[in-house]
Amino acid sequence: MVTQPSSFLPAGFDPARPVALIAGQGVYPQLVAAAVRRAGLGLRLVAFEEETPPELVASLPEDHRAILKVGQIGRMLKALEDFGAGYALMAGQISPRRLFRGLHPDLKATRLLLSLKRRNAETIFGAIAREIEAIGVGLLDARSFLDDQLATDGAMTKGRLPIEPEHLAHGIQIARECARLDIGQGCVVRQGTVLAVEAYEGTDEMLRRAGEFKTDHALFVKAVKPRQDFRFDVPCFGLRTLEAMKTAGLAAAALEAGRVIMLDKPAVLREAQKAGIYLHGFA
């Protein structure tokens, strides 16, 4: 009998039913796939051309995977039904530019987009989530199976946080307010001054802009919205972000505990320690 493999799974989770991973870019979906397999659960894959890592696609037999163009929602729903999936989980980013170029909406997607008064990541993915659940497939919290990859409260690296408590509190306040207003989920502050906030361009570009200013005693903060939908919107912090911090000259980051996924956490902590970057979790 399979034990409950994650605290984020719903009550009544049925381990006999396959989990379909709807996979975008990067290491995130690969970590989820590995964790699902370790838990002894059936894994299926919905992959996207030019987005999903090829090695992840190649790791599943043909009858356990479907490869789609971004925007083919009807085909995705059919694949979930063909898989006999009990659950689906979204992991990994799809290139934001595809919302404007390179999108291949099928009839289902066209109807869905036309039904939305506002078109942003939250409304689009929220509508897709409703379509998935309408066919009897439960859309899981995207933190599922990655409990050990989450930021934890307090010091996550050795040493002392090189930021004064009032400046840490200021950074958390700014990040949370930006998230509440749906601007972005991160910011960089320095001794009470906001150097940069994250918007559509993403975290790495924000960090690059922040690096154009004086960055000693600067802090990168990552937070979530008050009513975050963790089925399709989980902030992540990984080696690429760590490298962007190094390039920008930032020596400290504060991540919301239990809510920010640290992609390949052991490697992130190891490289942060090596680079002299302090990582702190806040509740």
Short mmCIF file of C-alpha atoms in Angstrom, two decimals:
data_model
loop_
_atom_site.label_atom_id
_atom_site.label_comp_id
_atom_site.label_asym_id
_atom_site.label_seq_id
_atom_site.Cartn_x
_atom_site.Cartn_y
_atom_site.Cartn_z
CA MET A 1 0.00 0.00 0.00
CA VAL A 2 1.34 3.44 -0.95
CA THR A 3 1.59 5.87 1.97
CA GLN A 4 0.56 9.51 1.58
CA PRO A 5 3.59 10.94 -0.29
CA SER A 6 2.88 14.64 0.28
CA SER A 7 1.10 16.86 2.79
CA PHE A 8 -0.34 18.90 -0.10
CA LEU A 9 -2.46 16.10 -1.54
CA PRO A 10 -6.24 16.30 -1.07
CA ALA A 11 -8.16 14.17 1.40
CA GLY A 12 -9.17 10.92 -0.24
CA PHE A 13 -6.25 10.95 -2.69
CA ASP A 14 -6.35 7.66 -4.60
CA PRO A 15 -2.81 6.33 -5.27
CA ALA A 16 -4.19 3.79 -7.75
CA ARG A 17 -5.08 6.55 -10.24
CA PRO A 18 -2.33 8.00 -12.48
CA VAL A 19 -0.97 11.51 -12.01
CA ALA A 20 -0.65 13.46 -15.27
CA LEU A 21 2.18 15.98 -15.18
CA ILE A 22 1.48 19.04 -17.38
CA ALA A 23 5.09 20.06 -17.89
CA GLY A 24 6.66 23.34 -18.91
CA GLN A 25 10.32 24.32 -18.84
CA GLY A 26 13.21 23.61 -16.53
CA VAL A 27 14.09 21.38 -13.62
CA TYR A 28 10.78 21.85 -11.79
CA PRO A 29 8.75 19.28 -13.78
CA GLN A 30 11.70 16.90 -13.69
CA LEU A 31 11.78 17.07 -9.88
CA VAL A 32 8.04 16.40 -9.74
CA ALA A 33 8.33 13.44 -12.12
CA ALA A 34 11.11 11.91 -10.04
CA ALA A 35 9.12 12.40 -6.81
CA VAL A 36 5.96 10.84 -8.29
CA ARG A 37 7.98 7.82 -9.40
CA ARG A 38 9.64 7.49 -5.98
CA ALA A 39 6.18 7.46 -4.42
CA GLY A 40 5.29 4.47 -6.59
CA LEU A 41 2.49 6.30 -8.41
CA GLY A 42 1.53 6.02 -12.05
CA LEU A 43 2.97 8.92 -14.08
CA ARG A 44 1.67 10.33 -17.36
CA LEU A 45 3.00 13.37 -19.21
CA VAL A 46 1.47 16.24 -21.16
CA ALA A 47 4.42 17.93 -22.87
CA PHE A 48 4.65 21.04 -25.05
CA GLU A 49 6.75 21.48 -28.17
CA GLU A 50 9.85 23.66 -27.57
CA GLU A 51 9.02 23.95 -23.86
CA THR A 52 9.14 20.64 -21.98
CA PRO A 53 12.68 19.25 -21.39
CA PRO A 54 13.35 16.59 -24.08
CA GLU A 55 14.93 14.24 -21.54
CA LEU A 56 11.71 14.24 -19.52
CA VAL A 57 9.68 13.43 -22.64
CA ALA A 58 12.06 10.61 -23.57
CA SER A 59 11.81 9.08 -20.09
CA LEU A 60 8.21 7.93 -20.63
CA PRO A 61 6.86 5.37 -23.12
CA GLU A 62 4.84 6.76 -26.02
CA ASP A 63 1.50 5.61 -24.64
CA HIS A 64 2.18 7.46 -21.39
CA ARG A 65 2.85 10.84 -22.99
CA ALA A 66 1.21 13.40 -25.25
CA ILE A 67 3.12 16.15 -27.04
CA LEU A 68 1.12 19.27 -27.87
CA LYS A 69 1.55 22.77 -29.20
CA VAL A 70 0.98 25.50 -26.62
CA GLY A 71 -2.70 26.42 -26.76
CA GLN A 72 -4.14 23.03 -27.70
CA ILE A 73 -6.43 22.79 -24.69
CA GLY A 74 -8.92 20.45 -26.34
CA ARG A 75 -6.14 17.96 -27.14
CA MET A 76 -4.81 18.27 -23.60
CA LEU A 77 -8.20 17.41 -22.11
CA LYS A 78 -8.54 14.44 -24.46
CA ALA A 79 -5.06 13.22 -23.47
CA LEU A 80 -6.01 13.37 -19.78
CA GLU A 81 -9.10 11.30 -20.50
CA ASP A 82 -7.15 8.81 -22.65
CA PHE A 83 -4.61 8.40 -19.83
CA GLY A 84 -7.38 7.63 -17.36
CA ALA A 85 -5.75 10.23 -15.13
CA GLY A 86 -7.20 10.79 -11.70
CA TYR A 87 -5.09 13.87 -11.10
CA ALA A 88 -3.13 16.50 -12.98
CA LEU A 89 -0.30 18.72 -11.79
CA MET A 90 1.09 21.80 -13.56
CA ALA A 91 4.84 22.36 -13.18
CA GLY A 92 7.29 24.55 -15.06
CA GLN A 93 6.91 27.83 -16.86
CA ILE A 94 5.65 28.29 -20.40
CA SER A 95 7.45 31.14 -22.17
CA PRO A 96 5.41 34.31 -21.43
CA ARG A 97 5.96 35.47 -25.03
CA ARG A 98 3.70 32.64 -26.19
CA LEU A 99 0.71 34.53 -24.85
CA PHE A 100 1.37 36.93 -27.74
CA ARG A 101 3.41 34.96 -30.30
CA GLY A 102 3.65 31.25 -31.01
CA LEU A 103 0.28 30.38 -29.50
CA HIS A 104 -1.72 27.70 -31.35
CA PRO A 105 -5.21 27.91 -29.85
CA ASP A 106 -7.59 25.13 -30.86
CA LEU A 107 -11.36 25.60 -30.85
CA LYS A 108 -11.59 24.87 -27.12
CA ALA A 109 -8.87 27.42 -26.32
CA THR A 110 -10.41 30.05 -28.60
CA ARG A 111 -13.77 29.73 -26.87
CA LEU A 112 -12.10 29.86 -23.46
CA LEU A 113 -10.10 33.01 -24.32
CA LEU A 114 -13.16 34.74 -25.75
CA SER A 115 -15.04 34.06 -22.51
CA LEU A 116 -12.49 35.97 -20.41
CA LYS A 117 -12.98 39.67 -19.73
CA ARG A 118 -9.41 39.93 -18.42
CA ARG A 119 -6.54 37.94 -19.89
CA ASN A 120 -3.58 37.34 -17.63
CA ALA A 121 -1.85 34.27 -16.26
CA GLU A 122 -4.28 33.96 -13.34
CA THR A 123 -7.48 34.18 -15.40
CA ILE A 124 -6.21 31.98 -18.23
CA PHE A 125 -4.84 29.22 -16.00
CA GLY A 126 -7.85 29.50 -13.71
CA ALA A 127 -10.13 28.84 -16.70
CA ILE A 128 -7.96 25.89 -17.78
CA ALA A 129 -8.14 24.52 -14.24
CA ARG A 130 -11.94 24.59 -14.40
CA GLU A 131 -11.89 22.72 -17.72
CA ILE A 132 -9.61 20.03 -16.27
CA GLU A 133 -11.76 19.52 -13.19
CA ALA A 134 -14.94 19.48 -15.32
CA ILE A 135 -13.79 16.17 -16.87
CA GLY A 136 -13.32 14.60 -13.43
CA VAL A 137 -9.55 15.11 -13.11
CA GLY A 138 -8.41 16.71 -9.85
CA LEU A 139 -5.87 19.50 -10.32
CA LEU A 140 -3.32 19.16 -7.53
CA ASP A 141 -1.51 21.82 -5.54
CA ALA A 142 1.70 22.35 -7.53
CA ARG A 143 3.76 21.91 -4.36
CA SER A 144 2.59 18.29 -4.17
CA PHE A 145 5.44 15.75 -3.83
CA LEU A 146 7.99 18.56 -3.27
CA ASP A 147 7.55 19.07 0.49
CA ASP A 148 11.30 18.75 1.01
CA GLN A 149 12.03 21.43 -1.61
CA LEU A 150 10.19 24.31 0.11
CA ALA A 151 11.78 27.29 1.83
CA THR A 152 11.75 26.93 5.63
CA ASP A 153 11.41 29.59 8.32
CA GLY A 154 14.62 31.20 9.58
CA ALA A 155 18.22 30.80 8.46
CA MET A 156 18.72 28.31 5.62
CA THR A 157 22.43 29.03 5.17
CA LYS A 158 25.19 29.55 7.71
CA GLY A 159 26.17 32.97 8.94
CA ARG A 160 24.20 36.06 9.93
CA LEU A 161 21.59 37.84 7.83
CA PRO A 162 23.41 40.97 6.55
CA ILE A 163 20.18 42.98 6.61
CA GLU A 164 18.78 44.97 9.53
CA PRO A 165 15.43 43.69 10.88
CA GLU A 166 13.56 46.87 9.89
CA HIS A 167 14.90 46.62 6.33
CA LEU A 168 13.88 42.96 6.14
CA ALA A 169 10.38 43.91 7.32
CA HIS A 170 10.25 46.69 4.71
CA GLY A 171 11.22 44.29 1.93
CA ILE A 172 8.59 41.74 2.98
CA GLN A 173 5.95 44.48 3.08
CA ILE A 174 6.81 45.68 -0.44
CA ALA A 175 6.93 42.16 -1.90
CA ARG A 176 3.58 41.24 -0.36
CA GLU A 177 1.94 44.44 -1.55
CA CYS A 178 3.23 43.92 -5.11
CA ALA A 179 1.90 40.35 -4.98
CA ARG A 180 -1.47 41.55 -3.64
CA LEU A 181 -1.76 44.00 -6.54
CA ASP A 182 -0.78 41.19 -8.98
CA ILE A 183 2.25 43.14 -10.20
CA GLY A 184 4.76 40.40 -9.44
CA GLN A 185 6.04 38.24 -6.60
CA GLY A 186 9.45 39.73 -5.93
CA CYS A 187 11.32 42.93 -5.20
CA VAL A 188 14.79 44.20 -4.34
CA VAL A 189 15.14 46.72 -1.53
CA ARG A 190 18.13 48.45 0.04
CA GLN A 191 17.97 50.11 3.45
CA GLY A 192 14.39 51.29 3.04
CA THR A 193 14.61 52.08 -0.68
CA VAL A 194 12.93 50.01 -3.38
CA LEU A 195 15.47 49.33 -6.14
CA ALA A 196 13.27 47.16 -8.38
CA VAL A 197 10.00 45.24 -8.43
CA GLU A 198 9.19 42.18 -10.49
CA ALA A 199 6.59 42.50 -13.24
CA TYR A 200 5.97 40.73 -16.54
CA GLU A 201 9.68 40.50 -17.40
CA GLY A 202 10.33 38.00 -14.58
CA THR A 203 12.73 37.60 -11.69
CA ASP A 204 16.05 37.42 -13.53
CA GLU A 205 15.46 40.63 -15.47
CA MET A 206 14.39 42.41 -12.28
CA LEU A 207 17.61 41.30 -10.59
CA ARG A 208 19.63 42.56 -13.55
CA ARG A 209 18.00 45.99 -13.27
CA ALA A 210 18.59 46.08 -9.52
CA GLY A 211 22.28 45.32 -10.15
CA GLU A 212 22.62 48.65 -11.95
CA PHE A 213 22.39 50.37 -8.55
CA LYS A 214 24.44 50.18 -5.37
CA THR A 215 23.65 46.73 -4.00
CA ASP A 216 25.58 46.41 -0.73
CA HIS A 217 23.00 45.70 2.01
CA ALA A 218 20.40 44.99 -0.71
CA LEU A 219 17.83 42.23 -0.26
CA PHE A 220 15.82 40.17 -2.74
CA VAL A 221 12.39 39.15 -1.39
CA LYS A 222 10.03 36.55 -2.87
CA ALA A 223 6.44 36.35 -1.56
CA VAL A 224 3.01 35.12 -2.63
CA LYS A 225 -0.41 36.67 -3.11
CA PRO A 226 -2.88 36.65 -0.18
CA ARG A 227 -5.17 34.28 -2.11
CA GLN A 228 -2.55 32.44 -4.16
CA ASP A 229 -3.90 29.58 -6.26
CA PHE A 230 -1.20 27.01 -5.70
CA ARG A 231 -2.62 24.73 -8.39
CA PHE A 232 -0.87 26.74 -11.10
CA ASP A 233 1.03 29.61 -9.51
CA VAL A 234 3.92 28.72 -7.20
CA PRO A 235 6.95 31.04 -6.96
CA CYS A 236 10.28 29.28 -7.43
CA PHE A 237 13.89 29.98 -6.52
CA GLY A 238 16.61 27.94 -8.18
CA LEU A 239 20.20 27.92 -9.35
CA ARG A 240 19.45 30.28 -12.24
CA THR A 241 18.05 32.89 -9.85
CA LEU A 242 21.02 32.39 -7.56
CA GLU A 243 23.37 33.06 -10.49
CA ALA A 244 21.39 36.20 -11.35
CA MET A 245 21.82 37.38 -7.76
CA LYS A 246 25.57 36.82 -7.96
CA THR A 247 25.80 38.79 -11.20
CA ALA A 248 23.77 41.63 -9.66
CA GLY A 249 25.92 41.72 -6.54
CA LEU A 250 23.14 40.72 -4.13
CA ALA A 251 24.17 38.83 -1.02
CA ALA A 252 20.83 38.06 0.64
CA ALA A 253 17.38 36.71 -0.23
CA ALA A 254 14.25 36.25 1.88
CA LEU A 255 11.77 33.61 0.71
CA GLU A 256 8.28 32.94 2.05
CA ALA A 257 8.47 29.70 4.02
CA GLY A 258 6.29 26.79 2.93
CA ARG A 259 5.25 28.66 -0.19
CA VAL A 260 8.36 29.20 -2.32
CA ILE A 261 9.81 26.11 -3.98
CA MET A 262 13.60 25.91 -3.97
CA LEU A 263 14.34 23.92 -7.10
CA ASP A 264 16.93 21.27 -6.24
CA LYS A 265 17.16 22.66 -2.71
CA PRO A 266 20.35 20.83 -1.63
CA ALA A 267 22.22 22.23 -4.66
CA VAL A 268 20.78 25.72 -4.12
CA LEU A 269 21.86 25.77 -0.46
CA ARG A 270 25.30 24.42 -1.32
CA GLU A 271 25.90 26.98 -4.08
CA ALA A 272 24.50 29.85 -2.01
CA GLN A 273 26.91 29.00 0.82
CA LYS A 274 29.78 28.82 -1.64
CA ALA A 275 28.85 32.20 -3.14
CA GLY A 276 28.37 33.89 0.24
CA ILE A 277 24.66 34.48 -0.39
CA TYR A 278 22.50 34.30 2.72
CA LEU A 279 19.10 32.65 2.35
CA HIS A 280 16.41 33.40 4.93
CA GLY A 281 12.85 32.07 5.21
CA PHE A 282 10.00 34.14 6.63
CA ALA A 283 6.47 33.22 7.68
#
